[in-house]
Amino acid sequence: VQLQASGGGLVQSGGSLRLSCVTSGRTFRNYAKGWFRQAPGKEREFVAAITWSSTGTYYADSVKGRFTISRDNDKNSVYLQMNSLKPEDTAVYYCASGGVAGTEAYLYNYWGPGTLVTVSS
């Protein structure tokens, strides 16, 4: 299983970005998907997660109301729409796949290499 995230870049505070993550190989279509991020000098933290059927979504308090996670199982893809970005959202964003949607990293078996999001003030 390989996950590849894309869509990161440099954006001004208040702007928007949309991250995408494509799964290839053995795709495990019924797996949950999650997004995590790691800022410089900080630990990796949960951002958002979605169940395989999209019936359940979960968000960190810091992004609730600004970020939206979605998925397209036909395209083996998961997305993270990020609006009203703040400088504190600057981090490497990782997509992950696992059997259960949740906020803990240990729930996810497969991880992509990450994509850098930089928000300037």
Coordinates of N, CA, C and O in Angstrom, one line a residue:
V1 N 0.8 -1.2 0.0 CA 0.0 0.0 0.0 C 0.9 1.2 0.0 O 1.8 1.4 0.8
Q2 N 0.6 2.1 -0.9 CA 1.4 3.4 -1.0 C 0.4 4.6 -1.0 O -0.7 4.5 -1.6
L3 N 0.7 5.6 -0.2 CA -0.1 6.8 -0.1 C 0.8 7.9 -0.6 O 1.9 8.1 -0.1
Q4 N 0.2 8.8 -1.4 CA 1.0 9.9 -1.9 C 0.1 11.2 -1.8 O -0.9 11.3 -2.4
A5 N 0.5 12.1 -0.9 CA -0.2 13.3 -0.7 C 0.4 14.4 -1.6 O 1.5 14.4 -2.0
S6 N -0.5 15.3 -2.0 CA -0.1 16.5 -2.9 C -1.0 17.7 -2.5 O -2.0 17.5 -1.8
G7 N -0.6 18.8 -3.1 CA -1.4 20.0 -2.9 C -0.9 21.0 -1.9 O -1.4 22.1 -1.7
G8 N 0.2 20.7 -1.3 CA 0.8 21.6 -0.3 C 1.5 22.8 -1.1 O 1.6 22.7 -2.3
G9 N 1.8 23.8 -0.3 CA 2.5 24.9 -0.9 C 2.5 26.1 0.0 O 2.2 26.0 1.2
L10 N 2.8 27.3 -0.5 CA 2.8 28.5 0.3 C 1.5 29.3 0.0 O 1.1 29.5 -1.1
V11 N 0.9 29.7 1.1 CA -0.3 30.5 1.0 C -0.3 31.6 2.1 O 0.3 31.4 3.1
Q12 N -1.0 32.7 1.8 CA -1.1 33.8 2.8 C -2.2 33.4 3.8 O -3.1 32.7 3.6
S13 N -2.0 34.0 5.0 CA -3.0 33.9 6.0 C -4.4 34.2 5.5 O -4.5 35.2 4.8
G14 N -5.3 33.4 5.8 CA -6.7 33.6 5.3 C -7.0 32.9 4.0 O -8.2 32.8 3.6
G15 N -6.0 32.4 3.4 CA -6.2 31.7 2.1 C -6.6 30.2 2.3 O -6.9 29.8 3.4
S16 N -6.7 29.5 1.2 CA -7.2 28.2 1.1 C -6.2 27.3 0.3 O -5.5 27.7 -0.6
L17 N -6.2 26.0 0.7 CA -5.5 25.0 0.0 C -6.3 23.7 0.1 O -7.1 23.5 1.0
R18 N -6.2 22.9 -1.0 CA -6.8 21.6 -0.9 C -5.8 20.5 -1.1 O -5.1 20.4 -2.1
L19 N -5.6 19.7 -0.1 CA -4.7 18.5 -0.2 C -5.4 17.3 -0.7 O -6.6 17.1 -0.4
S20 N -4.7 16.5 -1.5 CA -5.2 15.3 -2.0 C -4.2 14.1 -1.6 O -3.0 14.4 -1.4
C21 N -4.8 13.0 -1.5 CA -4.0 11.8 -1.1 C -4.5 10.6 -1.9 O -5.7 10.2 -1.7
V22 N -3.7 10.0 -2.7 CA -4.1 8.9 -3.5 C -3.4 7.6 -3.0 O -2.3 7.6 -2.6
T23 N -4.2 6.6 -2.8 CA -3.7 5.3 -2.4 C -3.6 4.3 -3.6 O -4.5 4.2 -4.4
S24 N -2.4 3.7 -3.6 CA -2.2 2.7 -4.7 C -1.7 1.4 -4.1 O -1.4 1.3 -2.9
G25 N -1.7 0.4 -4.9 CA -1.3 -0.9 -4.4 C -2.6 -1.6 -3.9 O -3.7 -1.4 -4.5
R26 N -2.5 -2.3 -2.8 CA -3.7 -2.9 -2.2 C -4.4 -1.8 -1.5 O -4.0 -1.3 -0.5
T27 N -5.5 -1.3 -2.0 CA -6.1 -0.1 -1.6 C -7.0 -0.2 -0.3 O -7.2 0.8 0.3
F28 N -7.5 -1.4 0.1 CA -8.3 -1.5 1.3 C -9.4 -0.4 1.3 O -9.4 0.5 2.1
R29 N -10.3 -0.6 0.3 CA -11.3 0.5 0.2 C -12.2 0.7 1.4 O -12.8 1.7 1.6
N30 N -12.2 -0.3 2.3 CA -13.0 -0.1 3.5 C -12.2 0.4 4.7 O -12.6 0.4 5.8
Y31 N -11.0 0.9 4.4 CA -10.2 1.5 5.5 C -10.6 3.0 5.7 O -10.9 3.7 4.8
A32 N -10.5 3.4 6.9 CA -10.6 4.8 7.3 C -9.4 5.5 6.8 O -8.3 5.0 6.6
K33 N -9.5 6.8 6.7 CA -8.5 7.7 6.3 C -8.3 8.8 7.3 O -9.3 9.3 7.9
G34 N -7.1 9.3 7.4 CA -6.8 10.4 8.4 C -5.8 11.3 7.8 O -5.0 10.9 7.0
W35 N -5.8 12.5 8.4 CA -4.8 13.5 8.1 C -4.2 13.9 9.4 O -4.9 14.2 10.4
F36 N -2.9 13.9 9.5 CA -2.1 14.4 10.6 C -1.1 15.5 10.1 O -0.9 15.6 8.9
R37 N -0.6 16.2 11.1 CA 0.4 17.2 10.7 C 1.5 17.3 11.7 O 1.3 17.0 12.9
Q38 N 2.7 17.8 11.3 CA 3.8 18.0 12.2 C 4.4 19.3 11.9 O 5.0 19.4 10.8
A39 N 4.4 20.2 12.8 CA 5.0 21.5 12.7 C 6.5 21.4 13.2 O 6.8 20.5 14.0
P40 N 7.4 22.3 12.7 CA 8.8 22.2 13.1 C 8.9 22.2 14.6 O 8.3 23.1 15.3
G41 N 9.6 21.3 15.2 CA 9.9 21.2 16.6 C 8.7 20.7 17.5 O 8.8 20.8 18.7
K42 N 7.7 20.3 16.8 CA 6.5 19.8 17.5 C 6.2 18.3 17.2 O 6.7 17.8 16.2
E43 N 5.4 17.7 18.0 CA 5.0 16.3 17.7 C 3.9 16.3 16.7 O 3.2 17.2 16.5
R44 N 3.8 15.1 16.1 CA 2.8 14.9 15.1 C 1.4 15.0 15.8 O 1.2 14.4 16.9
E45 N 0.4 15.6 15.2 CA -0.9 15.8 15.8 C -2.0 15.4 14.8 O -1.8 15.6 13.6
F46 N -3.1 15.0 15.3 CA -4.2 14.6 14.5 C -4.9 15.9 13.9 O -5.0 16.9 14.6
V47 N -5.4 15.8 12.7 CA -6.1 16.9 12.1 C -7.5 16.5 11.8 O -8.5 17.2 12.2
A48 N -7.7 15.4 11.0 CA -9.1 15.0 10.6 C -9.1 13.5 10.2 O -8.0 13.0 9.9
A49 N -10.2 12.9 10.3 CA -10.4 11.5 9.9 C -11.8 11.3 9.3 O -12.7 12.1 9.6
I50 N -11.9 10.3 8.5 CA -13.2 10.0 7.9 C -13.3 8.4 7.8 O -12.3 7.7 7.5
T51 N -14.5 8.0 8.1 CA -14.7 6.5 7.9 C -14.8 6.1 6.5 O -14.9 6.9 5.6
W52 N -14.7 4.8 6.2 CA -14.6 4.3 4.9 C -15.9 4.7 4.1 O -15.8 4.9 2.8
S53 N -17.0 4.8 4.7 CA -18.3 5.1 4.0 C -18.6 6.6 4.0 O -19.6 7.0 3.5
S54 N -17.7 7.4 4.6 CA -17.9 8.8 4.7 C -19.0 9.2 5.7 O -19.4 10.4 5.7
T55 N -19.6 8.2 6.4 CA -20.7 8.6 7.3 C -20.2 9.2 8.6 O -21.0 9.9 9.3
G56 N -18.9 9.1 8.9 CA -18.4 9.7 10.1 C -17.1 10.5 9.8 O -16.2 10.1 9.0
T57 N -17.1 11.8 10.3 CA -15.9 12.6 10.2 C -15.5 13.2 11.5 O -16.4 13.4 12.4
Y58 N -14.2 13.4 11.7 CA -13.7 13.8 13.0 C -12.7 14.9 12.8 O -11.9 14.8 11.8
Y59 N -12.7 15.9 13.6 CA -11.7 17.0 13.5 C -11.1 17.4 14.8 O -11.7 17.3 15.9
A60 N -9.9 17.8 14.7 CA -9.2 18.5 15.8 C -9.9 19.8 16.1 O -10.4 20.4 15.2
D61 N -10.0 20.2 17.4 CA -10.7 21.4 17.7 C -10.0 22.6 17.0 O -10.7 23.6 16.6
S62 N -8.7 22.5 16.8 CA -8.0 23.7 16.2 C -8.4 23.9 14.7 O -8.1 25.0 14.2
V63 N -9.0 22.9 14.1 CA -9.3 23.1 12.6 C -10.8 23.0 12.4 O -11.3 23.2 11.2
K64 N -11.6 22.7 13.4 CA -13.0 22.5 13.2 C -13.7 23.8 12.7 O -13.4 24.9 13.2
G65 N -14.5 23.7 11.7 CA -15.1 24.8 11.0 C -14.3 25.5 9.9 O -14.8 26.3 9.2
R66 N -13.0 25.1 9.8 CA -12.2 25.6 8.8 C -11.7 24.6 7.8 O -11.6 24.9 6.6
F67 N -11.5 23.3 8.2 CA -11.1 22.2 7.4 C -12.2 21.3 7.1 O -13.1 21.0 8.0
T68 N -12.2 20.6 6.0 CA -13.2 19.6 5.6 C -12.5 18.4 5.0 O -11.8 18.6 4.0
I69 N -12.8 17.2 5.6 CA -12.2 16.0 5.0 C -13.3 15.3 4.2 O -14.5 15.3 4.5
S70 N -12.9 14.8 3.0 CA -13.8 14.0 2.2 C -13.0 12.9 1.5 O -11.8 12.9 1.5
R71 N -13.7 12.0 0.8 CA -13.1 10.9 0.1 C -13.9 10.5 -1.1 O -15.1 10.7 -1.1
D72 N -13.2 9.9 -2.1 CA -13.8 9.4 -3.3 C -13.2 8.0 -3.4 O -12.1 7.8 -3.9
N73 N -14.0 7.0 -3.0 CA -13.5 5.6 -3.0 C -13.2 5.1 -4.4 O -12.4 4.2 -4.6
D74 N -14.0 5.6 -5.4 CA -13.8 5.2 -6.8 C -12.4 5.6 -7.3 O -11.8 5.0 -8.2
K75 N -11.9 6.7 -6.7 CA -10.6 7.3 -7.1 C -9.5 6.9 -6.1 O -8.4 7.4 -6.2
N76 N -9.9 6.1 -5.1 CA -8.9 5.8 -4.0 C -8.3 7.0 -3.4 O -7.0 7.1 -3.2
S77 N -9.1 8.0 -3.2 CA -8.5 9.3 -2.8 C -9.2 9.9 -1.6 O -10.4 9.6 -1.4
V78 N -8.5 10.7 -0.8 CA -9.0 11.4 0.3 C -8.5 12.8 0.2 O -7.4 13.1 -0.4
Y79 N -9.3 13.8 0.6 CA -9.0 15.2 0.4 C -9.1 15.9 1.7 O -9.9 15.5 2.6
L80 N -8.4 17.0 1.8 CA -8.5 17.9 3.0 C -8.6 19.4 2.4 O -7.6 19.9 1.9
Q81 N -9.8 19.9 2.5 CA -10.0 21.3 2.1 C -9.7 22.2 3.3 O -10.4 22.0 4.3
M82 N -8.8 23.1 3.1 CA -8.4 23.9 4.2 C -8.7 25.4 3.9 O -8.1 25.9 2.9
N83 N -9.5 26.0 4.7 CA -9.9 27.4 4.5 C -9.5 28.2 5.7 O -9.2 27.7 6.8
S84 N -9.5 29.5 5.5 CA -9.1 30.4 6.6 C -7.8 30.0 7.3 O -7.7 29.9 8.5
L85 N -6.8 29.7 6.5 CA -5.6 29.2 7.0 C -4.9 30.3 7.9 O -4.9 31.5 7.6
K86 N -4.2 29.8 8.9 CA -3.5 30.6 9.8 C -2.0 30.2 9.8 O -1.7 29.1 9.5
P87 N -1.1 31.1 10.2 CA 0.3 30.7 10.3 C 0.6 29.5 11.1 O 1.5 28.7 10.8
E88 N -0.2 29.3 12.2 CA 0.0 28.1 13.0 C -0.5 26.8 12.4 O -0.3 25.7 12.9
D89 N -1.1 26.9 11.2 CA -1.4 25.7 10.4 C -0.1 25.2 9.6 O -0.2 24.1 9.0
T90 N 0.9 26.0 9.6 CA 2.1 25.6 8.9 C 2.7 24.3 9.5 O 2.9 24.1 10.7
A91 N 2.9 23.3 8.6 CA 3.3 22.0 9.0 C 3.5 21.1 7.8 O 3.0 21.4 6.7
V92 N 4.1 19.9 8.0 CA 4.0 18.9 7.0 C 2.8 18.1 7.3 O 2.6 17.6 8.4
Y93 N 1.9 17.9 6.3 CA 0.7 17.2 6.4 C 0.8 15.8 5.9 O 1.3 15.6 4.7
Y94 N 0.4 14.8 6.7 CA 0.5 13.4 6.3 C -0.9 12.8 6.2 O -1.8 13.0 7.0
C95 N -1.1 12.0 5.1 CA -2.3 11.2 5.1 C -2.0 9.8 5.5 O -0.8 9.3 5.4
A96 N -3.0 9.1 6.1 CA -2.8 7.8 6.6 C -4.1 7.0 6.4 O -5.2 7.5 6.2
S97 N -3.9 5.6 6.5 CA -5.0 4.7 6.2 C -5.0 3.6 7.3 O -3.9 3.1 7.6
G98 N -6.1 3.3 7.8 CA -6.2 2.3 8.9 C -7.6 1.7 9.0 O -8.5 2.2 8.4
G99 N -7.7 0.7 9.9 CA -8.9 0.0 10.0 C -10.0 0.8 10.7 O -11.2 0.5 10.6
V100 N -9.6 1.7 11.6 CA -10.6 2.5 12.4 C -10.3 4.0 12.3 O -9.1 4.4 12.4
A101 N -11.3 4.8 12.1 CA -11.2 6.2 12.1 C -11.0 6.7 13.5 O -11.9 6.4 14.4
G102 N -10.0 7.4 13.8 CA -9.8 7.9 15.1 C -8.7 9.0 15.2 O -8.1 9.4 14.1
T103 N -8.5 9.5 16.4 CA -7.6 10.6 16.5 C -6.1 10.2 16.8 O -5.2 11.0 16.9
E104 N -5.9 8.9 17.1 CA -4.6 8.4 17.5 C -3.8 7.8 16.3 O -4.4 7.1 15.6
A105 N -2.6 8.2 16.3 CA -1.7 7.7 15.1 C -1.6 6.2 15.1 O -1.5 5.6 14.0
Y106 N -1.6 5.5 16.2 CA -1.4 4.1 16.2 C -2.5 3.3 15.5 O -2.4 2.2 15.2
L107 N -3.7 4.0 15.3 CA -4.8 3.3 14.6 C -4.6 3.2 13.1 O -5.3 2.4 12.4
Y108 N -3.6 3.9 12.6 CA -3.3 3.9 11.1 C -2.1 3.1 10.8 O -1.0 3.3 11.3
N109 N -2.3 2.1 9.8 CA -1.2 1.2 9.5 C -0.3 1.7 8.4 O 0.8 1.3 8.3
Y110 N -0.8 2.6 7.5 CA -0.1 3.0 6.4 C 0.0 4.6 6.3 O -1.0 5.2 6.6
W111 N 1.1 5.1 6.0 CA 1.4 6.5 6.0 C 2.0 6.9 4.7 O 2.9 6.2 4.1
G112 N 1.7 8.1 4.2 CA 2.3 8.7 3.1 C 3.5 9.6 3.6 O 3.7 9.8 4.8
P113 N 4.3 10.1 2.6 CA 5.5 10.8 3.0 C 5.3 12.3 3.4 O 6.2 12.9 3.9
G114 N 4.1 12.8 3.2 CA 3.8 14.1 3.6 C 3.9 15.2 2.6 O 4.7 15.0 1.6
T115 N 3.2 16.3 2.8 CA 3.3 17.5 1.9 C 3.4 18.7 2.8 O 2.6 18.8 3.7
L116 N 4.2 19.6 2.4 CA 4.5 20.8 3.2 C 3.5 21.9 2.9 O 3.3 22.3 1.8
V117 N 2.9 22.4 4.0 CA 2.0 23.6 3.9 C 2.6 24.7 4.7 O 2.9 24.5 5.9
T118 N 2.8 25.9 4.1 CA 3.4 27.0 4.7 C 2.4 28.2 4.6 O 2.0 28.5 3.5
V119 N 2.0 28.7 5.7 CA 1.1 29.8 5.8 C 1.8 31.1 6.2 O 2.3 31.1 7.4
S120 N 1.9 32.1 5.4 CA 2.6 33.3 5.8 C 1.6 34.3 6.4 O 0.5 34.4 6.0
S121 N 2.2 35.1 7.3 CA 1.3 36.1 8.0 C 1.3 37.4 7.2 O 2.1 37.6 6.3

